[in-house]
Coordinates of N, CA and C and ligand atoms in Angstrom, one line a residue:
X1 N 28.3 -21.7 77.8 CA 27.1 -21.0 77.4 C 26.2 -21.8 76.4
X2 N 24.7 -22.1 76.8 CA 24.2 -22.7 75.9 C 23.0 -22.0 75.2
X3 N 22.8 -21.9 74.0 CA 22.3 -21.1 73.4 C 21.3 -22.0 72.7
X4 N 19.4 -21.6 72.8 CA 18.6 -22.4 72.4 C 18.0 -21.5 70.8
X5 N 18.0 -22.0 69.9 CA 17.3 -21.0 68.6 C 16.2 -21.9 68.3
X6 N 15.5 -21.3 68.3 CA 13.7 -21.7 67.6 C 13.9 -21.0 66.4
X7 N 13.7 -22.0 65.2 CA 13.5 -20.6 63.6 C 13.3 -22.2 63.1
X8 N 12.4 -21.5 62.1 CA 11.5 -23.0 61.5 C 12.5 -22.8 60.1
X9 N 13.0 -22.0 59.3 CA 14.0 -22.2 58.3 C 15.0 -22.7 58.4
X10 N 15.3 -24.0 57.6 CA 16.6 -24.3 58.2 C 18.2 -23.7 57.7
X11 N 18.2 -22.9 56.2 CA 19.0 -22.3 56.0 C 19.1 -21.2 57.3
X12 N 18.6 -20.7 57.5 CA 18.6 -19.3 58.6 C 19.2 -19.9 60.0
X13 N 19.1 -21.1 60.1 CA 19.3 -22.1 61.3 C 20.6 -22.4 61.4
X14 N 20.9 -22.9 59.8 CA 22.3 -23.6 59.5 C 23.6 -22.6 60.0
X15 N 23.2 -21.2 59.0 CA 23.8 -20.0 59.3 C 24.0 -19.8 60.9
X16 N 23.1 -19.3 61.5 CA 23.5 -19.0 62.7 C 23.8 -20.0 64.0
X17 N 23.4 -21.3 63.5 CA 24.2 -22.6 64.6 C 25.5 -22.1 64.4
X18 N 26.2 -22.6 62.7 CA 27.3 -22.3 62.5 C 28.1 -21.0 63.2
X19 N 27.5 -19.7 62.8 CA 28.1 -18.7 63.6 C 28.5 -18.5 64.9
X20 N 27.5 -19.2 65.9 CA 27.6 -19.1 67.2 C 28.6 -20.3 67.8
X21 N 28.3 -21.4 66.7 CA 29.6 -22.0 67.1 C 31.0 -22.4 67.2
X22 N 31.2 -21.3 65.9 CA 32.4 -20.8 65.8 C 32.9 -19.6 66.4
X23 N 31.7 -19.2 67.1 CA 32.2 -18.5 68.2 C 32.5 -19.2 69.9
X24 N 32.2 -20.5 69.7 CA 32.7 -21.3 71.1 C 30.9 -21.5 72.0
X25 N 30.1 -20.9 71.5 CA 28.6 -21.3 72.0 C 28.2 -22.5 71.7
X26 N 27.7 -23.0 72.8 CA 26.9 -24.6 72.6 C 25.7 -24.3 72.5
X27 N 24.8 -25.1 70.8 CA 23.7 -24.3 70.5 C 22.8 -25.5 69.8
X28 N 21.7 -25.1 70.7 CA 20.7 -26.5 70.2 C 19.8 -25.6 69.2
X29 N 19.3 -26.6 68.1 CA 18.2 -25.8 67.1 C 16.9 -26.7 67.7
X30 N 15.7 -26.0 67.5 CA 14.5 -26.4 67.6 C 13.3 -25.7 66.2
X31 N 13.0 -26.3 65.7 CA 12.4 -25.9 64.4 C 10.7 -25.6 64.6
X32 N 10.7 -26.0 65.8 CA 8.8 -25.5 66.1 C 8.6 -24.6 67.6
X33 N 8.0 -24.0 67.7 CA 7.8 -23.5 69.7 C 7.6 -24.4 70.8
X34 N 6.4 -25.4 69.8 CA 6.2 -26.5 70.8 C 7.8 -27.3 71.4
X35 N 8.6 -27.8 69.9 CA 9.7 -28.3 70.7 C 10.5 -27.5 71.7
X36 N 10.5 -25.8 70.9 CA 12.1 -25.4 72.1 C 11.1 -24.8 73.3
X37 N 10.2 -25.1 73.6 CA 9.0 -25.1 74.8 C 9.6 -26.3 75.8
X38 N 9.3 -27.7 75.2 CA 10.0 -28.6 75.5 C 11.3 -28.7 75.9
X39 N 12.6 -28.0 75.0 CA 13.9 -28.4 75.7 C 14.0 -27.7 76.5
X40 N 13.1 -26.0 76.6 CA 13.3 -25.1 77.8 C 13.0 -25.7 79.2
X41 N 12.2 -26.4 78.7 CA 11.1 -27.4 80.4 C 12.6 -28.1 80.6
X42 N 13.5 -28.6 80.0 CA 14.3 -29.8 80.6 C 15.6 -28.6 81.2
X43 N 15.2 -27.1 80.7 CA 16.6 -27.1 81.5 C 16.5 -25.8 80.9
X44 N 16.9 -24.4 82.0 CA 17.1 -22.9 80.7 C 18.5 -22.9 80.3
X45 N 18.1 -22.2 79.1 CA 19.4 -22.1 78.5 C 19.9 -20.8 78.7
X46 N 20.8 -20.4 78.4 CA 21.6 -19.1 79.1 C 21.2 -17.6 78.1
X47 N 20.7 -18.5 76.6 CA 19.9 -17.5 76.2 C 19.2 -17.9 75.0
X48 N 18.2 -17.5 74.5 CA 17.1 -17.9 73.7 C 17.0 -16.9 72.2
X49 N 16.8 -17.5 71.2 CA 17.4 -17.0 70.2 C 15.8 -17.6 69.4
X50 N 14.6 -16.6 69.1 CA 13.4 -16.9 69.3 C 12.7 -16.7 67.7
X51 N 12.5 -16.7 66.7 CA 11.9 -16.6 65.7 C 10.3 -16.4 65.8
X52 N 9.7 -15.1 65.0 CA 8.4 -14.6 65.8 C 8.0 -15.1 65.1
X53 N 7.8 -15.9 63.2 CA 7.1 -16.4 62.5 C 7.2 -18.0 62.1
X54 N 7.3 -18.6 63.6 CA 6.8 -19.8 63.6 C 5.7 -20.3 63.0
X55 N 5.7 -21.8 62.5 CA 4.5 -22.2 62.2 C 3.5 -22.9 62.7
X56 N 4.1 -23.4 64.1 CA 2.8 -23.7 65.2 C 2.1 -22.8 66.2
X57 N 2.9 -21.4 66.1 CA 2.3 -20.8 67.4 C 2.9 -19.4 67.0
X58 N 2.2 -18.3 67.3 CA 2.4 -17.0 67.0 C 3.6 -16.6 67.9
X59 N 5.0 -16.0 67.6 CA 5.9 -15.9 68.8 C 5.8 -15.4 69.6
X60 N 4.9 -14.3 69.5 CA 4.6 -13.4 71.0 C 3.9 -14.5 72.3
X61 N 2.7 -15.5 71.4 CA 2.9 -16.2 72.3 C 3.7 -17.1 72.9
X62 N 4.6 -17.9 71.6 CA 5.5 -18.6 72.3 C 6.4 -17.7 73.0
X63 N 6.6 -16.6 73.3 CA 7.5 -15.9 74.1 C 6.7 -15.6 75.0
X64 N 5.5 -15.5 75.7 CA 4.8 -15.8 77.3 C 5.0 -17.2 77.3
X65 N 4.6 -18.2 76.9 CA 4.7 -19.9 77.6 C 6.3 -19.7 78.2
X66 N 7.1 -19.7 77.2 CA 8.6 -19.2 77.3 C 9.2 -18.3 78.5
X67 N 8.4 -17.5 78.8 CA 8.7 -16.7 80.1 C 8.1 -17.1 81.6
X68 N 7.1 -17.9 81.1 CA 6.5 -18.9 82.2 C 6.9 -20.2 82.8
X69 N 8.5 -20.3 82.1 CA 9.0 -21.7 82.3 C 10.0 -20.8 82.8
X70 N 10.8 -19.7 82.5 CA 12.6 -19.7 82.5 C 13.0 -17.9 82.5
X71 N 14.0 -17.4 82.9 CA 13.7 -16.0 82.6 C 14.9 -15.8 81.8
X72 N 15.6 -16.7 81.1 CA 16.3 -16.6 80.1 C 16.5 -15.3 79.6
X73 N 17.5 -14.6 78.9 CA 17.4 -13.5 77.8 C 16.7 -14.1 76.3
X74 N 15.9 -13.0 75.9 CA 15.4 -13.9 74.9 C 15.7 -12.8 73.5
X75 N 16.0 -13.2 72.2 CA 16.7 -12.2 71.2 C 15.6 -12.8 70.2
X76 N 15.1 -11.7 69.7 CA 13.8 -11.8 68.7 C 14.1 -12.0 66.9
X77 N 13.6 -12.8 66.4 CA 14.3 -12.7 65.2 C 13.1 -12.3 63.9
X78 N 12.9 -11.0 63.9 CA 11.8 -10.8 62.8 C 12.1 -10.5 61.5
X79 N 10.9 -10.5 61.0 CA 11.0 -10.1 59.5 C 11.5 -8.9 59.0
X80 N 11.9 -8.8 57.8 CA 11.5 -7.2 57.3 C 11.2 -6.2 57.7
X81 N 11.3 -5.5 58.0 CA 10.3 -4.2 58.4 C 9.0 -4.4 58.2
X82 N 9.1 -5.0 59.5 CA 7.3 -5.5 60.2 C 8.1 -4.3 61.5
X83 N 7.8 -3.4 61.4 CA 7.9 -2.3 62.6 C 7.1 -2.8 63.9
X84 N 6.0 -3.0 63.8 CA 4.9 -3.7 65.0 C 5.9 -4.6 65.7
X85 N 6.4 -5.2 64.9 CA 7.0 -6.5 65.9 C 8.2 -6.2 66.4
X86 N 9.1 -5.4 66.2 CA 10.0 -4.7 66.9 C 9.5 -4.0 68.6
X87 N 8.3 -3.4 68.3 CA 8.1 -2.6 69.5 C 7.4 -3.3 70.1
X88 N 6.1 -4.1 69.7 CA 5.7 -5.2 70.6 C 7.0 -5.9 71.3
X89 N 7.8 -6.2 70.6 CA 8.9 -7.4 71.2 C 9.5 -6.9 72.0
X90 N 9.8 -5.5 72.2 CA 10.8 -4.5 73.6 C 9.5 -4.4 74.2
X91 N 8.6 -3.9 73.9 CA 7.4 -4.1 75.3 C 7.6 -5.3 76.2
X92 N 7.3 -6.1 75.0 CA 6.8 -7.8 75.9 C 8.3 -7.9 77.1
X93 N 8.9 -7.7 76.4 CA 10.3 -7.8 77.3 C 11.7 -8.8 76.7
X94 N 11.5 -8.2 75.6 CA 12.5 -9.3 75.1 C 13.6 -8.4 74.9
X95 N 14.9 -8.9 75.2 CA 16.2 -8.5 75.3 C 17.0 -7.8 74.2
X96 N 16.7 -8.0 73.1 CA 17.4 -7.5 71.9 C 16.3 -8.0 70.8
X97 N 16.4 -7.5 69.5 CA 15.8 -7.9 68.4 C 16.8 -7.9 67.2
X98 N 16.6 -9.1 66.1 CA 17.4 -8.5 65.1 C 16.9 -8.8 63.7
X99 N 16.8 -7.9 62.8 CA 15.5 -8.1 62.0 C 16.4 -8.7 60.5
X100 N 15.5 -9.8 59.9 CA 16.1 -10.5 59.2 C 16.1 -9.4 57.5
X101 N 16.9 -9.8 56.9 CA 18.5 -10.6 56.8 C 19.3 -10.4 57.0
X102 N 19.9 -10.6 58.4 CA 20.9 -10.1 59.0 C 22.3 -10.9 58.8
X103 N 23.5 -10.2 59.4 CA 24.8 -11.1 58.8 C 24.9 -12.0 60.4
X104 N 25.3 -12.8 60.3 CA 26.0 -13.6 61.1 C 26.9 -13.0 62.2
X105 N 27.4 -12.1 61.8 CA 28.6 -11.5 62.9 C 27.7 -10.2 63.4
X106 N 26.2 -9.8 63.0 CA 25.4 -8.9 63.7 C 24.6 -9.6 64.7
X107 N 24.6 -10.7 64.2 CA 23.7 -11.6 65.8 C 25.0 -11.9 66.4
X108 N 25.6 -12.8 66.4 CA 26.9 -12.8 67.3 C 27.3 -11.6 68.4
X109 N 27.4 -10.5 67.7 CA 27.8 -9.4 68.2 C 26.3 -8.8 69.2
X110 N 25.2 -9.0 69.1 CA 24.0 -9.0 69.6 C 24.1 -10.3 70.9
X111 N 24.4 -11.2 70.6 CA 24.2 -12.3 71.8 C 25.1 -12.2 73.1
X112 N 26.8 -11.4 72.3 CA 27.4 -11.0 73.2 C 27.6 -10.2 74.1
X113 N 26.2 -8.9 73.6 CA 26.1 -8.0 73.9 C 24.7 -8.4 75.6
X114 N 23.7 -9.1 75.1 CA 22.9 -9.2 75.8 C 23.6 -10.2 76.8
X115 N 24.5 -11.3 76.7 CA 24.8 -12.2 77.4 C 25.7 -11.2 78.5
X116 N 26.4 -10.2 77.9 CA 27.4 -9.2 78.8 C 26.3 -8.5 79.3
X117 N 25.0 -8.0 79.0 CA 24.4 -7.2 79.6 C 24.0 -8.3 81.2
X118 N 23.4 -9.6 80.6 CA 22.8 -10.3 81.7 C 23.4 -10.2 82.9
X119 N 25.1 -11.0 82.5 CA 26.0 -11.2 83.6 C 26.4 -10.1 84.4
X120 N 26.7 -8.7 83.5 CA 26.5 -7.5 84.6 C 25.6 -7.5 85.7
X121 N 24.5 -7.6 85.2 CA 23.3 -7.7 86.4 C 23.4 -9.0 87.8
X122 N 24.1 -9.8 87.2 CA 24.0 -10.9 87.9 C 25.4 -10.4 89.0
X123 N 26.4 -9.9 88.0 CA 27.3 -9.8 89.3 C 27.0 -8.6 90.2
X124 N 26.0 -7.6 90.3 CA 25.1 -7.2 91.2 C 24.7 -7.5 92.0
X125 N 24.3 -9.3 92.0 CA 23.8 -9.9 92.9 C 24.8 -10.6 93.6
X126 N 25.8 -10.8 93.3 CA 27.1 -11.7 93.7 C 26.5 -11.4 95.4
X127 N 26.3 -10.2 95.9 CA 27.2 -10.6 97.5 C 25.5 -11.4 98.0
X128 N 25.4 -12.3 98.7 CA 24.5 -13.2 99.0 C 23.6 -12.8 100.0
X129 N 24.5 -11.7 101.0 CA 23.5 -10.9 101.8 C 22.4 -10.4 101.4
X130 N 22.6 -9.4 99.9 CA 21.5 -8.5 99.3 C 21.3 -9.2 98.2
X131 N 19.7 -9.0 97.5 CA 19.3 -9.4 96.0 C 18.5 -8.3 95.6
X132 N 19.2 -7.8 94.2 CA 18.3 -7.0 93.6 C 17.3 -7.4 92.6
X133 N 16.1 -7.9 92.6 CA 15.2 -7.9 91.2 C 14.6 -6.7 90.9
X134 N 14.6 -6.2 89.7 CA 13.7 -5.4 89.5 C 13.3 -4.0 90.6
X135 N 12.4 -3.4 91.4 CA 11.9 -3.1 92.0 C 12.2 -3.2 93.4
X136 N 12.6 -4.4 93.2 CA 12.7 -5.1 94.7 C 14.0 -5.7 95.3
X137 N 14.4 -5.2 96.5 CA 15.7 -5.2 96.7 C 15.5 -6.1 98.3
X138 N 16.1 -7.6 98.3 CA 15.9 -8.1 99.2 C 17.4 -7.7 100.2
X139 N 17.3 -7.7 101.5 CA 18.5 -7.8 102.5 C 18.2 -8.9 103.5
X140 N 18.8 -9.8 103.5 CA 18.7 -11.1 103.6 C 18.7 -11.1 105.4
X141 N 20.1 -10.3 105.9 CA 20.6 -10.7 107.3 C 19.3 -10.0 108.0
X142 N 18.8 -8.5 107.0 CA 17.9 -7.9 108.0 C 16.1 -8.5 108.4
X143 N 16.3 -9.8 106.9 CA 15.1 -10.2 106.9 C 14.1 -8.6 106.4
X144 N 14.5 -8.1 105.8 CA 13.5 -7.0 104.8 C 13.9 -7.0 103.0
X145 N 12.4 -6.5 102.7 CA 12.2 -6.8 101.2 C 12.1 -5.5 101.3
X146 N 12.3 -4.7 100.5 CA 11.7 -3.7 99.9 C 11.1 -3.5 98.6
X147 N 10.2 -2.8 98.4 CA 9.7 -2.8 97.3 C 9.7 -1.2 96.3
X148 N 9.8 -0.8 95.7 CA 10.4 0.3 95.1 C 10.5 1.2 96.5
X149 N 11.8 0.9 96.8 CA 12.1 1.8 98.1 C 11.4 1.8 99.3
X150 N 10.1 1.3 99.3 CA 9.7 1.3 100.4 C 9.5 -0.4 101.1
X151 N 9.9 -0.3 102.5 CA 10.4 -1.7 103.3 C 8.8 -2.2 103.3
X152 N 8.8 -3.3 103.0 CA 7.4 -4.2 103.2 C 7.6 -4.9 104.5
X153 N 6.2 -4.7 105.3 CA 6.4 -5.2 106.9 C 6.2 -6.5 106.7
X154 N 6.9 -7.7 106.5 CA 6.5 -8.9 106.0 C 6.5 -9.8 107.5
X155 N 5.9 -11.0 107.5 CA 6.2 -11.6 108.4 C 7.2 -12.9 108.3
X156 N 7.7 -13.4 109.1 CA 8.7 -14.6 108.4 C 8.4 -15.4 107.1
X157 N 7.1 -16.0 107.3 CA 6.8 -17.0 106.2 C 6.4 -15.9 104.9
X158 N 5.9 -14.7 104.9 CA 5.7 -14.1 104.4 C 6.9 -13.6 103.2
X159 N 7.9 -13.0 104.0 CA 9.3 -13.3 103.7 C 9.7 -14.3 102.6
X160 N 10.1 -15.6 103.2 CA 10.6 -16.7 102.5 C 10.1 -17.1 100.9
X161 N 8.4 -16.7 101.4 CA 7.7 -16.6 100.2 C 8.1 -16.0 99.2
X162 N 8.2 -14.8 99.4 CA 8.5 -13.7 98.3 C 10.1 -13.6 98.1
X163 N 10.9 -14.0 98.9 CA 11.9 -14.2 98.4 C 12.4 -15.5 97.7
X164 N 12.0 -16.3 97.6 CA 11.8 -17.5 96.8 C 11.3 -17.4 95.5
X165 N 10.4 -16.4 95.4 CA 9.8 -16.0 94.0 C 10.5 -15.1 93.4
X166 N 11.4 -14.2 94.4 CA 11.7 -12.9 93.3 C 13.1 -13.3 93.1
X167 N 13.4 -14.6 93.8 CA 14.9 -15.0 93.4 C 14.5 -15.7 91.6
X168 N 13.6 -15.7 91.6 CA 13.2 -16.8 90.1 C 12.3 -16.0 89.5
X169 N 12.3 -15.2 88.9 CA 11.3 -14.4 88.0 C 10.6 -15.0 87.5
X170 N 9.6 -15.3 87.1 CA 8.8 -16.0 85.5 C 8.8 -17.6 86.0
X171 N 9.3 -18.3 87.1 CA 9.3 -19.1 87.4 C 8.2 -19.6 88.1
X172 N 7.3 -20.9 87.7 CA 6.0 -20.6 88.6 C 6.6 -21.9 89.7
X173 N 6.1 -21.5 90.9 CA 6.4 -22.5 91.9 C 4.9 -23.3 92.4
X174 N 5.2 -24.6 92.5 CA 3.8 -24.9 93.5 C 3.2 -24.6 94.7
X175 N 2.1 -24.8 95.4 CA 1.7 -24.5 96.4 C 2.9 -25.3 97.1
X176 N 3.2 -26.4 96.7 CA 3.6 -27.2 97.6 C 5.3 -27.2 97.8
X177 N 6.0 -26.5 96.6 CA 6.9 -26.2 96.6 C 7.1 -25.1 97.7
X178 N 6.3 -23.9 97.6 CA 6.3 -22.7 98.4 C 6.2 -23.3 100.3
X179 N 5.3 -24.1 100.0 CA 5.4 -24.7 101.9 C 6.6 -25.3 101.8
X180 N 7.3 -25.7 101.0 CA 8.6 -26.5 101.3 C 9.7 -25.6 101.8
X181 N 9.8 -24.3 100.7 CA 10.3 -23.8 101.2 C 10.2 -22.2 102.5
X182 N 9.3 -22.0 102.6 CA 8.5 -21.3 103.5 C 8.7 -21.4 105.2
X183 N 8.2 -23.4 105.2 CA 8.0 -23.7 106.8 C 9.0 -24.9 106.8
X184 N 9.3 -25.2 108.0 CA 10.3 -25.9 108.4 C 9.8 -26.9 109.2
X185 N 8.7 -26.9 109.5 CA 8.0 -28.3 110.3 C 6.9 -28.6 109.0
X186 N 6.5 -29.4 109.3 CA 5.5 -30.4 107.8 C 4.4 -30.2 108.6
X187 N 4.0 -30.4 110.2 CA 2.8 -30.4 110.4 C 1.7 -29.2 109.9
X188 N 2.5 -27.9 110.0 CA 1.9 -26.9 109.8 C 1.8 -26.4 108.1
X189 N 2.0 -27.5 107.2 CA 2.2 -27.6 106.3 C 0.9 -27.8 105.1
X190 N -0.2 -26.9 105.1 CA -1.2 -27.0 104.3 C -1.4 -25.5 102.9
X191 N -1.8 -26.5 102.1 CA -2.0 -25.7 100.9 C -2.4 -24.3 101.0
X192 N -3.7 -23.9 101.8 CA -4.7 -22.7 102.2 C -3.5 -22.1 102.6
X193 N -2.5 -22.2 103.2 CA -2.0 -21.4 104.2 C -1.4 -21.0 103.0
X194 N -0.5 -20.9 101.9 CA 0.1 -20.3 101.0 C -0.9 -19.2 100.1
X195 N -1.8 -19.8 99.8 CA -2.8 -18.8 99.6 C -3.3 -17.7 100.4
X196 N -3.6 -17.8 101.7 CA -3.9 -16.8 102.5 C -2.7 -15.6 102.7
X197 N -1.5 -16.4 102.7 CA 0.0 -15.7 102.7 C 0.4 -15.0 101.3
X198 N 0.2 -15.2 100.8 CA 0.2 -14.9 99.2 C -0.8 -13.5 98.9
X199 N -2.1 -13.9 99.6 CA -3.1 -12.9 99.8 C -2.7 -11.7 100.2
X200 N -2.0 -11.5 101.7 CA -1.4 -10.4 102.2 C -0.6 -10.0 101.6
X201 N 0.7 -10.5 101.0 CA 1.4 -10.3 100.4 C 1.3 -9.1 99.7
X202 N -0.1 -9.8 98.4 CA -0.3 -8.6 97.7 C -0.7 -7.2 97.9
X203 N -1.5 -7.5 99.1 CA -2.3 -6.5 99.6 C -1.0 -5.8 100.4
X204 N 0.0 -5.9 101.0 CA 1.2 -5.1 101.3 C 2.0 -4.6 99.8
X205 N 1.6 -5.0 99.0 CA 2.6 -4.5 97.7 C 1.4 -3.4 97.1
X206 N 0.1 -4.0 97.2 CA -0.5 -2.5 96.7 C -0.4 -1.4 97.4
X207 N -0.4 -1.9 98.8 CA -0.2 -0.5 99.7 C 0.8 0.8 98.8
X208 N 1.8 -0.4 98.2 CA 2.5 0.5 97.4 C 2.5 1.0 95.8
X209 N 2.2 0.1 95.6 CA 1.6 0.4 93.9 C 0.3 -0.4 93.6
X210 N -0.7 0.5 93.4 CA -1.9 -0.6 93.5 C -2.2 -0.4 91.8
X211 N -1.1 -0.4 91.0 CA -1.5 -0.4 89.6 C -1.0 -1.9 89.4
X212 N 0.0 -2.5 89.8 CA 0.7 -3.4 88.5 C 0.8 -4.4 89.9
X213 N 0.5 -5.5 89.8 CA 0.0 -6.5 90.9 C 1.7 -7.6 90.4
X214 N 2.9 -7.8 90.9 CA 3.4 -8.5 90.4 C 3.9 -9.8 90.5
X215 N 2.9 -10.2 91.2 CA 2.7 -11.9 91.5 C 1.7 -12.1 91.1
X216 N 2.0 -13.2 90.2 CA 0.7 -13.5 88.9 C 0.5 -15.0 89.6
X217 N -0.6 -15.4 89.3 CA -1.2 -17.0 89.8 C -1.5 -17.8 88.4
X218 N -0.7 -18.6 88.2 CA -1.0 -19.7 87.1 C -2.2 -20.8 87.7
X219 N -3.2 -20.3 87.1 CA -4.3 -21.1 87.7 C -4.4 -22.8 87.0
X220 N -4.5 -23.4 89.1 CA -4.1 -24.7 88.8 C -2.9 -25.1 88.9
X221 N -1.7 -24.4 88.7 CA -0.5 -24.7 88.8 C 0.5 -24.0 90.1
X222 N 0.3 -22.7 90.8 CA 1.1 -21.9 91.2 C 0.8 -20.4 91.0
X223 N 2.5 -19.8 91.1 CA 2.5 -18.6 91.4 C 3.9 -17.9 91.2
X224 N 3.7 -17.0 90.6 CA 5.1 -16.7 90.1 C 5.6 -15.0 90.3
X225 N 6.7 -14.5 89.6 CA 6.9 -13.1 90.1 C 7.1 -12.2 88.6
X226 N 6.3 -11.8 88.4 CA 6.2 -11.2 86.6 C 7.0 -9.4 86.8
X227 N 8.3 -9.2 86.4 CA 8.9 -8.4 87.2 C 8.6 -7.2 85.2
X228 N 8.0 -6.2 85.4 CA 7.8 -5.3 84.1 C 9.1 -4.8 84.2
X229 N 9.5 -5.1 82.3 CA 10.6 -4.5 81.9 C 11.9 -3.2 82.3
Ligands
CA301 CA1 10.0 -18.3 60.3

């Protein structure tokens, strides 16, 4: 289990590297957003241990860039009774919070807790026929998605698409990734056509909820599956 902590103090750092590692966690420190932005791009970590009063970047936003790379658990580390930042931080969708000065064996006890929450969910997913994200419950052999309970009439490539996305939450894929994995011959293999597919897509998911659109487009980059808490 590898455990990434962003906290620009390094006593607060020292403390809880130490803790987690003497609980058997392998745990990288990063002292700014921009760097553990950076080690998240080389690889997600199993869970993210996030400090909201960094000094390059406000954490709420480093916890969207953060969510746009990895869908990691992420555990919030605030101030004092700054109440705002508690409830923003369960909105945004962050996994646990624990508000400083906390002991060492209360984050521990918190990491164990979300890391056991994660892995329940994941052995949900174990049998490889079915996938549940969120909302959306794929059945693989039937080739149907459903979307809160109701079956979306997808078409094959339609399909591959959205299950390629909802298997990676927060993960943004390329155009060009998505034709990789979508079609199976290269000739038929153009950018528009992801877009146009993607198009429908949504327009079959408002059918069903036309409030909360949950394929978001990183413009210029892709397209991802932003699944609300
Ligand atoms: Ca700080």
């Amino acid at each position: 289990m590898k455990i990434l902590l962003i906290e620009d103090e390094p006593a607060i750092a020292d403390t809880v590297v130490y803790a987690l590692q003497s609980e058997g966690y392998e745990v990288e420190w990063q002292s700014t957003a921009e760097a553990g932005l950076g080690s998240v791009r080389q690889g997600a970590p199993d869970l993210v241990i996030l400090d909201i009063g960094l000094p390059d970047m406000n954490g709420f936003d480093a916890f969207g860039k953060l969510r746009a790379i990895v869908s990691s658990p992420v555990i919030f580390l605030t101030a004092r009774n700054v109440e705002v930042d508690k409830v923003t931080g369960l909105e945004m969708g962050a996994d646990d919070y624990v508000v400083k000065p906390f002991s060492p064996r209360e984050l521990t006890a918190r990491v164990r807790a979300v890391l056991r929450r994660v892995n329940d969910g994941e052995a949900n997913n174990t049998d490889n026929n079915r996938y549940i994200a969120g909302p959306f419950h794929i059945d693989y052999p039937g080739w149907v998605i459903s979307y809160k309970n109701s079956e979306l009439d997808l078409t094959h490539h339609e399909f591959k698409i959205l299950s390629a996305l909802l298997k990676h939450p927060g993960q943004i894929f390329s155009r060009e990734q998505l034709l990789y994995l979508a079609w199976e011959s290269p000739e038929h293999r153009l950018d528009r056509t992801v877009d146009a597919h993607i198009k429908n897509i949504r327009a079959k998911l408002r059918e069903i909820d036309s409030q909360h659109d949950p394929i978001r487009t990183k413009r210029g980059v892709g397209y991802y599956i932003h699944l609300l808490p």
